[in-house]
Amino acid sequence: MGSAEVMASRVNDQSRASSNGLKGKVLTLDTMNPCVRRVEYAVRGPIVQRALELEQELRQGVKKPFTEVIRANIGDAQAMGQRPITFFRQVLALCVYPSLLSSPDFPEDVKRRAKRILQACGGQSLGAYTISSGIQLIREDVAQYIQRRDGGIPADPNNIFLSTGASDAIVTMLKLLVAGEGRARTGVLIPIPQYPLYSAALAELDAVQVDYYLDEERAWALDIAELQRALCQARDHCCPRVLCVINPGNPTGQVQTRECIEAVIRFAFEEGLFLMADEVYQDNVYAEGSQFHSFKKVLMEMGPPYALQQELASFHSVSKGYMGECGFRGGYVEVVNMDAEVQKQMGKLMSVRLCPPVPGQALLDMVVSPPVPSEPSFKQFQAERQEVLAELAAKAKLTEQIFNEAPGIHCNPVQGAMYSFPRVQLPPRAVRRAQELGLAPDMFFCLCLLEETGICVVPGSGFGQQEGTYHFRMTILPPMEKLRLLLEKLRHFHAKFTNEYS
């Protein structure tokens, strides 16, 4: 429908409304921001809505072929039963309710930490606003953490901005980068499969999404020739200015080699691209021989001209790792080689939101400076952290193993992060049936899976995939026994579904 027809139908709607004595609505689907209408976020999309309805029906006593809905759609560790780290929650308890500081039930290092954080807060209260970039003390602690992580390479607290999880900082950075009209519009290169935050933010900001495909046959490797292809094609219709990398990968779980990161930095430098490195899964590396290398460290070790000129923003969060503290919405971005005047504009943009949640800032402080061996909380903290990571490593292995035993399912090694992204073969009849229903074939598969087994996973089409291939993303977070059962159910369902539509 052209703009004239839209306008005409709107006028008709309003005249019908006024003839009924009703005023037409100011805000309708036709009059709302069209960029928002284009936003899609598969991780909490229609399949999750249906899962919520099924949970409601189960509570009302409606008979189903399953007794519970298993939400394997989102990386929400504590919703899946992971216990919070004791040290984090003890310090937070004292920060939120300082009267407990006199209680004998808390170790001395916990009390010291809570007092230190409270002293950095206005009125010594977590209920006070902080400066927009986050509490100075915590930004200093983040800088020290980055320096330790990167083998002594300095980090400047003035280049660190605390944020509402990593997502908020990613969107803020994209807002700064997106400009231009027509062929001059900013193009942003994102990996396919991608985390849908990127496609959603780009739709909302009316930027151009430029897809580069990860190589599934090489365990989701990032290929420079593919980056070059995507960039050259994009230059015909937009102005590519940004390259986004997710490492370890979401939804694909790959961990990039140092050589690959160096090649990506060289490519960004030569092509004049701003680099955004989403590193929120940096604690989640399981595969033997895999190791997390931060983009900042590699960039600095490459020396001039890269270290002095290549612009980089890297992101981290308290939501993933071994912490799993999604609900506190704590995170940060570190910027490197950013234009000083633009950095001031970034501070201004953040000040519009006042400040990130203060409990999230406090939690981030504990993550970046956990107990040290000489402190009473160290032993328990270390044991809890190792237990979480060891269990995730075992779950990653189990997931790959069970899926690859199933005919018609192929799963790459889950080297890191907390998801598997298996490829499923779907029979032609199932693909045709999906098309008749107006659904993507993998969405049809995932909906059938949900209705029959109560397992909620996200179709690969929500993340992007090579034409003609079908996937789903599933978190590896459920408790081990539940995960084993879930994987077996999924395997049996795929066999039954294939049989039914063959």
Short mmCIF file of C-alpha atoms in Angstrom, two decimals:
data_model
loop_
_atom_site.label_atom_id
_atom_site.label_comp_id
_atom_site.label_asym_id
_atom_site.label_seq_id
_atom_site.Cartn_x
_atom_site.Cartn_y
_atom_site.Cartn_z
CA MET A 1 0.00 0.00 0.00
CA GLY A 2 1.46 3.39 -1.01
CA SER A 3 1.58 6.38 1.35
CA ALA A 4 -1.51 7.87 -0.35
CA GLU A 5 -3.56 4.70 0.27
CA VAL A 6 -2.35 4.57 3.90
CA MET A 7 -3.37 8.19 4.39
CA ALA A 8 -6.77 7.55 2.75
CA SER A 9 -7.50 4.52 4.91
CA ARG A 10 -6.47 6.50 7.99
CA VAL A 11 -8.86 9.32 7.04
CA ASN A 12 -11.64 6.74 6.47
CA ASP A 13 -10.92 5.13 9.86
CA GLN A 14 -11.05 8.54 11.56
CA SER A 15 -14.25 9.58 9.78
CA ARG A 16 -15.87 6.23 10.69
CA ALA A 17 -14.75 6.75 14.29
CA SER A 18 -16.09 10.32 14.40
CA SER A 19 -19.40 9.26 12.83
CA ASN A 20 -19.70 6.75 15.70
CA GLY A 21 -19.01 9.62 18.07
CA LEU A 22 -15.57 8.15 18.82
CA LYS A 23 -12.29 9.99 18.38
CA GLY A 24 -9.71 8.19 16.25
CA LYS A 25 -6.55 7.14 18.10
CA VAL A 26 -3.51 9.39 17.71
CA LEU A 27 -1.15 6.41 17.88
CA THR A 28 -1.97 3.49 15.59
CA LEU A 29 0.09 0.91 13.69
CA ASP A 30 -0.06 3.28 10.72
CA THR A 31 1.04 6.39 12.63
CA MET A 32 3.64 4.82 14.93
CA ASN A 33 7.41 4.89 14.27
CA PRO A 34 7.85 2.47 11.31
CA CYS A 35 11.38 1.57 12.50
CA VAL A 36 9.94 0.13 15.73
CA ARG A 37 7.47 -1.96 13.73
CA ARG A 38 10.40 -3.55 11.90
CA VAL A 39 12.10 -4.61 15.16
CA GLU A 40 12.12 -8.35 15.83
CA TYR A 41 13.68 -10.13 18.81
CA ALA A 42 13.48 -13.87 18.36
CA VAL A 43 14.78 -14.81 21.82
CA ARG A 44 11.55 -13.46 23.34
CA GLY A 45 9.43 -13.78 20.18
CA PRO A 46 6.16 -15.60 19.28
CA ILE A 47 7.45 -19.01 20.36
CA VAL A 48 8.03 -17.71 23.89
CA GLN A 49 4.53 -16.18 23.93
CA ARG A 50 3.13 -19.62 23.12
CA ALA A 51 5.29 -21.18 25.87
CA LEU A 52 3.75 -18.72 28.38
CA GLU A 53 0.23 -19.69 27.21
CA LEU A 54 1.07 -23.39 27.63
CA GLU A 55 2.36 -22.75 31.18
CA GLN A 56 -0.92 -20.97 31.96
CA GLU A 57 -2.93 -23.89 30.53
CA LEU A 58 -0.93 -26.41 32.61
CA ARG A 59 -1.67 -24.36 35.75
CA GLN A 60 -5.38 -24.47 34.87
CA GLY A 61 -5.23 -28.27 34.70
CA VAL A 62 -5.38 -28.63 30.90
CA LYS A 63 -3.97 -32.05 29.95
CA LYS A 64 -0.80 -31.93 27.85
CA PRO A 65 1.68 -34.59 26.70
CA PHE A 66 4.17 -33.02 29.18
CA THR A 67 4.07 -31.77 32.78
CA GLU A 68 6.23 -28.65 32.47
CA VAL A 69 7.53 -26.19 29.91
CA ILE A 70 11.33 -26.20 29.76
CA ARG A 71 12.52 -22.79 28.65
CA ALA A 72 15.77 -23.49 26.86
CA ASN A 73 15.34 -20.33 24.79
CA ILE A 74 17.33 -17.84 26.84
CA GLY A 75 20.68 -17.69 28.66
CA ASP A 76 19.12 -17.08 32.07
CA ALA A 77 21.24 -19.18 34.42
CA GLN A 78 19.40 -18.61 37.68
CA ALA A 79 15.98 -19.18 36.10
CA MET A 80 17.41 -22.59 35.16
CA GLY A 81 18.37 -23.34 38.76
CA GLN A 82 21.99 -22.11 38.98
CA ARG A 83 22.69 -20.91 42.53
CA PRO A 84 24.06 -17.39 42.98
CA ILE A 85 27.68 -17.01 44.15
CA THR A 86 27.53 -16.59 47.95
CA PHE A 87 30.09 -13.76 48.17
CA PHE A 88 28.21 -11.61 45.64
CA ARG A 89 24.89 -11.96 47.43
CA GLN A 90 26.38 -11.41 50.92
CA VAL A 91 28.00 -8.12 49.89
CA LEU A 92 24.83 -7.02 48.11
CA ALA A 93 22.71 -7.84 51.15
CA LEU A 94 24.87 -5.55 53.30
CA CYS A 95 24.85 -2.81 50.66
CA VAL A 96 21.07 -2.91 50.37
CA TYR A 97 20.49 -3.17 54.15
CA PRO A 98 23.53 -1.66 55.95
CA SER A 99 22.09 -2.49 59.41
CA LEU A 100 23.41 -6.01 58.73
CA LEU A 101 26.98 -4.69 58.92
CA SER A 102 26.92 -5.35 62.66
CA SER A 103 25.73 -8.95 62.18
CA PRO A 104 28.20 -11.72 63.17
CA ASP A 105 26.82 -13.85 60.27
CA PHE A 106 28.99 -12.19 57.61
CA PRO A 107 32.76 -12.61 57.07
CA GLU A 108 34.97 -9.57 57.64
CA ASP A 109 36.03 -9.25 53.98
CA VAL A 110 32.35 -9.12 52.96
CA LYS A 111 31.79 -6.26 55.44
CA ARG A 112 34.89 -4.41 54.21
CA ARG A 113 33.75 -4.69 50.61
CA ALA A 114 30.21 -3.50 51.38
CA LYS A 115 31.53 -0.47 53.33
CA ARG A 116 33.92 0.40 50.50
CA ILE A 117 31.10 0.37 47.92
CA LEU A 118 28.70 2.31 50.18
CA GLN A 119 31.30 5.00 50.87
CA ALA A 120 31.52 5.59 47.10
CA CYS A 121 27.72 6.13 46.89
CA GLY A 122 25.93 9.42 47.47
CA GLY A 123 24.63 9.47 51.06
CA GLN A 124 26.31 6.05 51.46
CA SER A 125 23.18 4.51 49.93
CA LEU A 126 22.54 2.27 46.93
CA GLY A 127 19.34 4.27 46.51
CA ALA A 128 21.19 7.42 45.38
CA TYR A 129 21.93 8.33 41.75
CA THR A 130 25.54 8.00 40.61
CA ILE A 131 27.34 9.95 37.90
CA SER A 132 26.17 8.88 34.43
CA SER A 133 29.30 6.91 33.53
CA GLY A 134 29.08 4.97 36.80
CA ILE A 135 30.76 5.17 40.23
CA GLN A 136 34.38 6.31 39.81
CA LEU A 137 35.71 3.72 42.31
CA ILE A 138 34.04 0.89 40.36
CA ARG A 139 35.36 2.17 37.03
CA GLU A 140 38.84 2.15 38.58
CA ASP A 141 38.30 -1.46 39.71
CA VAL A 142 37.12 -2.38 36.19
CA ALA A 143 40.29 -0.78 34.74
CA GLN A 144 42.45 -2.87 37.11
CA TYR A 145 40.51 -6.03 36.14
CA ILE A 146 41.08 -5.36 32.42
CA GLN A 147 44.78 -4.71 33.11
CA ARG A 148 45.12 -8.03 35.01
CA ARG A 149 43.15 -9.92 32.36
CA ASP A 150 45.29 -8.51 29.55
CA GLY A 151 48.65 -9.29 31.16
CA GLY A 152 49.46 -5.81 32.41
CA ILE A 153 48.35 -3.68 29.43
CA PRO A 154 47.05 -0.47 31.06
CA ALA A 155 43.35 0.48 31.04
CA ASP A 156 42.13 4.02 31.74
CA PRO A 157 39.03 4.39 33.99
CA ASN A 158 38.09 7.48 31.94
CA ASN A 159 37.60 5.21 28.92
CA ILE A 160 35.22 2.94 30.85
CA PHE A 161 31.47 3.54 31.03
CA LEU A 162 29.26 1.37 33.24
CA SER A 163 25.96 0.33 31.69
CA THR A 164 22.63 -1.44 32.15
CA GLY A 165 23.98 -4.84 31.10
CA ALA A 166 26.10 -4.96 27.94
CA SER A 167 23.00 -4.47 25.72
CA ASP A 168 22.48 -0.86 26.71
CA ALA A 169 26.12 0.04 25.98
CA ILE A 170 25.95 -1.72 22.59
CA VAL A 171 22.85 0.27 21.58
CA THR A 172 24.45 3.53 22.84
CA MET A 173 27.53 2.88 20.72
CA LEU A 174 25.41 2.15 17.64
CA LYS A 175 23.48 5.40 18.19
CA LEU A 176 26.77 7.31 18.01
CA LEU A 177 27.82 5.49 14.84
CA VAL A 178 24.62 5.61 12.79
CA ALA A 179 24.25 8.58 10.43
CA GLY A 180 23.52 9.53 6.81
CA GLU A 181 20.69 9.17 4.30
CA GLY A 182 20.25 6.99 1.22
CA ARG A 183 23.54 5.49 0.02
CA ALA A 184 25.36 7.41 2.76
CA ARG A 185 23.46 5.54 5.52
CA THR A 186 25.71 3.73 7.99
CA GLY A 187 26.19 0.04 7.28
CA VAL A 188 26.97 -2.26 10.21
CA LEU A 189 28.59 -5.65 9.57
CA ILE A 190 27.19 -8.32 11.89
CA PRO A 191 27.89 -12.06 12.01
CA ILE A 192 25.22 -14.47 10.77
CA PRO A 193 24.04 -16.27 12.85
CA GLN A 194 23.87 -13.24 15.19
CA TYR A 195 22.42 -12.32 18.56
CA PRO A 196 19.12 -10.58 17.61
CA LEU A 197 19.91 -7.52 19.74
CA TYR A 198 22.00 -6.34 16.78
CA SER A 199 19.37 -6.72 14.05
CA ALA A 200 16.72 -5.23 16.38
CA ALA A 201 18.86 -2.20 17.29
CA LEU A 202 19.79 -1.59 13.63
CA ALA A 203 16.11 -1.74 12.58
CA GLU A 204 15.16 0.71 15.34
CA LEU A 205 17.98 3.11 14.38
CA ASP A 206 17.21 2.77 10.64
CA ALA A 207 20.78 1.66 9.90
CA VAL A 208 21.76 -0.86 7.20
CA GLN A 209 22.40 -4.41 8.41
CA VAL A 210 25.30 -5.97 6.50
CA ASP A 211 25.46 -9.75 6.98
CA TYR A 212 28.70 -11.73 6.97
CA TYR A 213 28.32 -15.48 7.31
CA LEU A 214 30.27 -17.61 9.77
CA ASP A 215 31.52 -20.89 8.28
CA GLU A 216 29.52 -23.74 9.81
CA GLU A 217 31.71 -26.37 8.12
CA ARG A 218 34.74 -24.98 9.98
CA ALA A 219 33.10 -24.83 13.44
CA TRP A 220 31.58 -21.38 12.77
CA ALA A 221 34.92 -19.80 11.86
CA LEU A 222 35.10 -16.13 10.88
CA ASP A 223 36.59 -15.84 7.39
CA ILE A 224 38.25 -12.62 6.16
CA ALA A 225 37.34 -13.36 2.51
CA GLU A 226 33.68 -13.47 3.60
CA LEU A 227 34.07 -10.14 5.42
CA GLN A 228 35.54 -8.70 2.21
CA ARG A 229 32.61 -10.04 0.14
CA ALA A 230 30.03 -8.56 2.52
CA LEU A 231 31.81 -5.21 2.62
CA CYS A 232 32.21 -4.88 -1.18
CA GLN A 233 28.54 -5.73 -1.81
CA ALA A 234 27.39 -3.32 0.91
CA ARG A 235 29.34 -0.39 -0.54
CA ASP A 236 26.92 -0.37 -3.51
CA HIS A 237 24.01 0.73 -1.32
CA CYS A 238 25.34 2.11 2.00
CA CYS A 239 28.42 3.38 3.82
CA PRO A 240 29.83 0.53 5.98
CA ARG A 241 31.47 2.02 9.07
CA VAL A 242 31.15 -0.62 11.81
CA LEU A 243 32.25 -4.23 12.25
CA CYS A 244 30.64 -6.20 15.11
CA VAL A 245 32.22 -9.40 16.42
CA ILE A 246 30.78 -11.71 19.10
CA ASN A 247 33.48 -13.76 20.85
CA PRO A 248 32.82 -16.32 22.30
CA GLY A 249 29.95 -16.65 19.84
CA ASN A 250 26.23 -16.33 20.50
CA PRO A 251 24.35 -18.38 19.28
CA THR A 252 27.21 -20.40 17.77
CA GLY A 253 29.52 -21.03 20.74
CA GLN A 254 32.83 -20.72 18.84
CA VAL A 255 35.95 -19.17 20.41
CA GLN A 256 38.15 -17.18 18.06
CA THR A 257 41.85 -17.88 17.72
CA ARG A 258 44.38 -15.14 18.26
CA GLU A 259 45.35 -15.31 14.56
CA CYS A 260 41.74 -14.71 13.57
CA ILE A 261 41.44 -11.68 15.91
CA GLU A 262 44.64 -10.20 14.46
CA ALA A 263 43.29 -10.66 10.92
CA VAL A 264 39.99 -9.01 11.87
CA ILE A 265 41.83 -6.01 13.40
CA ARG A 266 43.99 -5.64 10.24
CA PHE A 267 40.87 -5.82 8.07
CA ALA A 268 39.02 -3.18 10.16
CA PHE A 269 42.07 -0.92 10.08
CA GLU A 270 42.60 -1.21 6.33
CA GLU A 271 38.92 -0.73 5.52
CA GLY A 272 38.34 2.14 7.96
CA LEU A 273 35.80 0.35 10.20
CA PHE A 274 35.00 1.00 13.87
CA LEU A 275 35.31 -2.32 15.78
CA MET A 276 32.72 -3.46 18.32
CA ALA A 277 33.75 -6.57 20.31
CA ASP A 278 30.96 -8.25 22.27
CA GLU A 279 32.91 -10.27 24.85
CA VAL A 280 30.23 -11.03 27.45
CA TYR A 281 31.02 -14.78 27.42
CA GLN A 282 34.74 -14.32 28.12
CA ASP A 283 34.55 -16.54 31.25
CA ASN A 284 32.73 -19.28 29.31
CA VAL A 285 35.44 -21.19 27.43
CA TYR A 286 35.31 -24.99 27.64
CA ALA A 287 36.97 -26.68 24.65
CA GLU A 288 40.48 -28.05 25.02
CA GLY A 289 42.93 -25.83 23.18
CA SER A 290 40.49 -22.90 23.11
CA GLN A 291 41.39 -19.71 24.94
CA PHE A 292 39.78 -16.29 25.25
CA HIS A 293 41.85 -13.42 23.82
CA SER A 294 40.42 -9.95 24.28
CA PHE A 295 40.38 -7.67 21.23
CA LYS A 296 41.94 -4.91 23.38
CA LYS A 297 44.94 -7.10 24.33
CA VAL A 298 45.56 -8.32 20.78
CA LEU A 299 45.17 -4.78 19.41
CA MET A 300 47.72 -3.36 21.86
CA GLU A 301 50.18 -6.21 21.30
CA MET A 302 50.03 -5.64 17.52
CA GLY A 303 51.67 -2.24 18.14
CA PRO A 304 51.58 0.76 15.78
CA PRO A 305 49.82 1.72 13.61
CA TYR A 306 46.95 -0.51 14.85
CA ALA A 307 47.39 0.07 18.60
CA LEU A 308 47.51 3.85 18.15
CA GLN A 309 44.70 4.29 15.64
CA GLN A 310 42.18 1.45 15.42
CA GLU A 311 38.95 2.47 17.20
CA LEU A 312 37.48 -0.24 19.41
CA ALA A 313 34.64 -0.62 21.89
CA SER A 314 34.53 -3.84 23.92
CA PHE A 315 31.66 -4.97 26.14
CA HIS A 316 31.28 -7.18 29.20
CA SER A 317 28.41 -8.04 31.56
CA VAL A 318 27.56 -9.71 34.89
CA SER A 319 24.70 -11.63 33.23
CA LYS A 320 26.75 -14.53 31.85
CA GLY A 321 30.07 -16.14 32.83
CA TYR A 322 29.85 -18.11 36.07
CA MET A 323 27.85 -15.25 37.67
CA GLY A 324 24.54 -15.53 35.81
CA GLU A 325 23.25 -12.36 37.50
CA CYS A 326 21.01 -11.32 34.58
CA GLY A 327 18.42 -9.47 36.64
CA PHE A 328 20.88 -6.96 38.13
CA ARG A 329 21.65 -5.50 34.68
CA GLY A 330 25.32 -4.68 35.27
CA GLY A 331 27.89 -4.22 32.52
CA TYR A 332 30.50 -1.93 31.01
CA VAL A 333 32.04 -0.75 27.76
CA GLU A 334 35.70 0.21 27.33
CA VAL A 335 36.52 2.48 24.40
CA VAL A 336 39.99 2.65 22.82
CA ASN A 337 41.28 5.33 20.42
CA MET A 338 37.94 7.11 20.41
CA ASP A 339 37.88 10.76 19.32
CA ALA A 340 37.93 12.83 22.55
CA GLU A 341 35.05 15.07 21.42
CA VAL A 342 32.90 12.05 20.51
CA GLN A 343 33.67 10.52 23.91
CA LYS A 344 32.15 13.65 25.51
CA GLN A 345 29.07 13.19 23.32
CA MET A 346 28.87 9.59 24.53
CA GLY A 347 28.91 10.80 28.13
CA LYS A 348 26.11 13.24 27.27
CA LEU A 349 24.02 10.48 25.67
CA MET A 350 24.42 8.32 28.78
CA SER A 351 23.51 11.24 31.07
CA VAL A 352 20.02 11.37 29.48
CA ARG A 353 19.36 7.98 31.18
CA LEU A 354 20.74 9.38 34.49
CA CYS A 355 22.78 6.31 35.53
CA PRO A 356 22.93 2.51 35.33
CA PRO A 357 21.20 0.59 38.18
CA VAL A 358 23.37 1.01 41.27
CA PRO A 359 22.96 -2.59 42.59
CA GLY A 360 24.17 -3.72 39.14
CA GLN A 361 27.20 -1.44 39.46
CA ALA A 362 27.94 -2.88 42.93
CA LEU A 363 27.66 -6.43 41.60
CA LEU A 364 29.99 -5.60 38.71
CA ASP A 365 32.54 -4.38 41.25
CA MET A 366 32.56 -7.78 42.96
CA VAL A 367 32.90 -9.59 39.62
CA VAL A 368 35.94 -7.53 38.58
CA SER A 369 37.58 -7.71 42.00
CA PRO A 370 36.58 -11.03 43.62
CA PRO A 371 38.05 -12.28 46.93
CA VAL A 372 41.83 -12.89 46.94
CA PRO A 373 43.54 -15.96 48.51
CA SER A 374 44.29 -14.14 51.80
CA GLU A 375 40.58 -13.33 52.44
CA PRO A 376 38.11 -15.54 54.36
CA SER A 377 35.61 -15.73 51.45
CA PHE A 378 38.17 -16.86 48.88
CA LYS A 379 37.94 -20.63 49.37
CA GLN A 380 34.15 -20.82 49.05
CA PHE A 381 34.10 -18.32 46.16
CA GLN A 382 36.70 -20.29 44.22
CA ALA A 383 34.92 -23.62 44.82
CA GLU A 384 31.53 -22.22 43.69
CA ARG A 385 33.01 -20.57 40.60
CA GLN A 386 34.87 -23.71 39.53
CA GLU A 387 31.80 -25.89 40.12
CA VAL A 388 29.64 -23.73 37.82
CA LEU A 389 32.24 -23.62 35.04
CA ALA A 390 33.08 -27.33 35.27
CA GLU A 391 29.39 -28.24 35.04
CA LEU A 392 28.92 -25.95 32.02
CA ALA A 393 31.91 -27.59 30.32
CA ALA A 394 30.38 -31.06 30.95
CA LYS A 395 27.00 -29.87 29.61
CA ALA A 396 28.65 -28.44 26.48
CA LYS A 397 30.26 -31.83 25.77
CA LEU A 398 27.06 -33.80 26.49
CA THR A 399 25.00 -31.56 24.19
CA GLU A 400 27.37 -31.99 21.26
CA GLN A 401 27.61 -35.75 21.84
CA ILE A 402 23.87 -36.52 22.07
CA PHE A 403 22.91 -34.32 19.12
CA ASN A 404 25.58 -35.83 16.88
CA GLU A 405 24.34 -39.34 17.66
CA ALA A 406 20.98 -38.40 16.11
CA PRO A 407 20.52 -38.93 12.35
CA GLY A 408 19.60 -35.63 10.71
CA ILE A 409 21.06 -33.42 13.46
CA HIS A 410 24.56 -31.93 13.29
CA CYS A 411 26.04 -29.94 16.18
CA ASN A 412 29.42 -28.18 16.10
CA PRO A 413 31.53 -28.30 19.29
CA VAL A 414 30.27 -25.86 21.93
CA GLN A 415 33.69 -24.29 22.53
CA GLY A 416 32.33 -21.45 24.66
CA ALA A 417 29.31 -19.29 25.68
CA MET A 418 26.20 -21.22 26.79
CA TYR A 419 24.29 -22.34 23.71
CA SER A 420 24.33 -24.95 21.00
CA PHE A 421 23.13 -24.09 17.49
CA PRO A 422 22.52 -27.48 15.83
CA ARG A 423 21.57 -27.86 12.17
CA VAL A 424 18.49 -30.01 11.58
CA GLN A 425 17.39 -31.71 8.39
CA LEU A 426 13.70 -31.14 7.73
CA PRO A 427 11.81 -33.29 5.17
CA PRO A 428 10.48 -31.46 2.05
CA ARG A 429 6.87 -32.17 3.13
CA ALA A 430 7.49 -30.39 6.46
CA VAL A 431 9.01 -27.42 4.60
CA ARG A 432 5.94 -27.25 2.30
CA ARG A 433 3.56 -27.51 5.27
CA ALA A 434 5.39 -24.66 7.02
CA GLN A 435 5.10 -22.52 3.89
CA GLU A 436 1.34 -23.22 3.67
CA LEU A 437 1.06 -21.95 7.25
CA GLY A 438 3.18 -18.87 6.45
CA LEU A 439 5.93 -19.99 8.85
CA ALA A 440 9.70 -20.38 8.48
CA PRO A 441 10.35 -24.16 8.37
CA ASP A 442 12.47 -24.12 11.55
CA MET A 443 9.80 -22.04 13.32
CA PHE A 444 7.25 -24.74 12.36
CA PHE A 445 9.60 -27.43 13.73
CA CYS A 446 10.17 -25.51 16.99
CA LEU A 447 6.42 -24.86 17.48
CA CYS A 448 5.63 -28.56 16.95
CA LEU A 449 8.41 -29.44 19.42
CA LEU A 450 6.95 -27.06 22.01
CA GLU A 451 3.36 -28.34 21.61
CA GLU A 452 4.41 -31.97 21.90
CA THR A 453 7.25 -31.94 24.45
CA GLY A 454 7.05 -28.60 26.29
CA ILE A 455 10.62 -27.78 25.18
CA CYS A 456 11.03 -24.14 24.16
CA VAL A 457 13.96 -23.40 21.82
CA VAL A 458 14.46 -20.56 19.33
CA PRO A 459 14.40 -21.19 15.56
CA GLY A 460 17.61 -20.44 13.67
CA SER A 461 15.71 -18.09 11.34
CA GLY A 462 15.53 -15.65 14.28
CA PHE A 463 19.36 -15.42 14.27
CA GLY A 464 19.98 -15.67 10.53
CA GLN A 465 21.39 -18.70 8.67
CA GLN A 466 22.52 -19.77 5.21
CA GLU A 467 19.60 -20.14 2.77
CA GLY A 468 18.25 -23.70 2.77
CA THR A 469 19.69 -24.63 6.18
CA TYR A 470 17.64 -24.96 9.37
CA HIS A 471 18.82 -24.62 12.97
CA PHE A 472 17.64 -23.87 16.48
CA ARG A 473 19.39 -22.29 19.43
CA MET A 474 19.21 -24.06 22.76
CA THR A 475 20.83 -23.04 26.03
CA ILE A 476 22.96 -25.64 27.83
CA LEU A 477 21.99 -24.20 31.23
CA PRO A 478 19.37 -26.67 32.58
CA PRO A 479 20.60 -28.91 35.45
CA MET A 480 22.54 -31.93 34.12
CA GLU A 481 19.80 -34.54 34.56
CA LYS A 482 17.14 -32.26 33.10
CA LEU A 483 19.45 -31.39 30.20
CA ARG A 484 20.10 -35.07 29.43
CA LEU A 485 16.34 -35.74 29.41
CA LEU A 486 15.71 -32.66 27.27
CA LEU A 487 18.34 -33.71 24.70
CA GLU A 488 16.94 -37.26 24.52
CA LYS A 489 13.39 -35.92 24.10
CA LEU A 490 14.57 -33.57 21.37
CA ARG A 491 16.36 -36.37 19.55
CA HIS A 492 13.29 -38.63 19.67
CA PHE A 493 11.01 -35.81 18.59
CA HIS A 494 13.19 -35.04 15.54
CA ALA A 495 13.11 -38.73 14.50
CA LYS A 496 9.29 -38.84 14.90
CA PHE A 497 8.82 -35.51 13.07
CA THR A 498 11.05 -36.71 10.19
CA ASN A 499 9.10 -39.96 9.96
CA GLU A 500 5.73 -38.16 10.03
CA TYR A 501 6.62 -35.79 7.17
CA SER A 502 8.63 -38.22 4.99
#
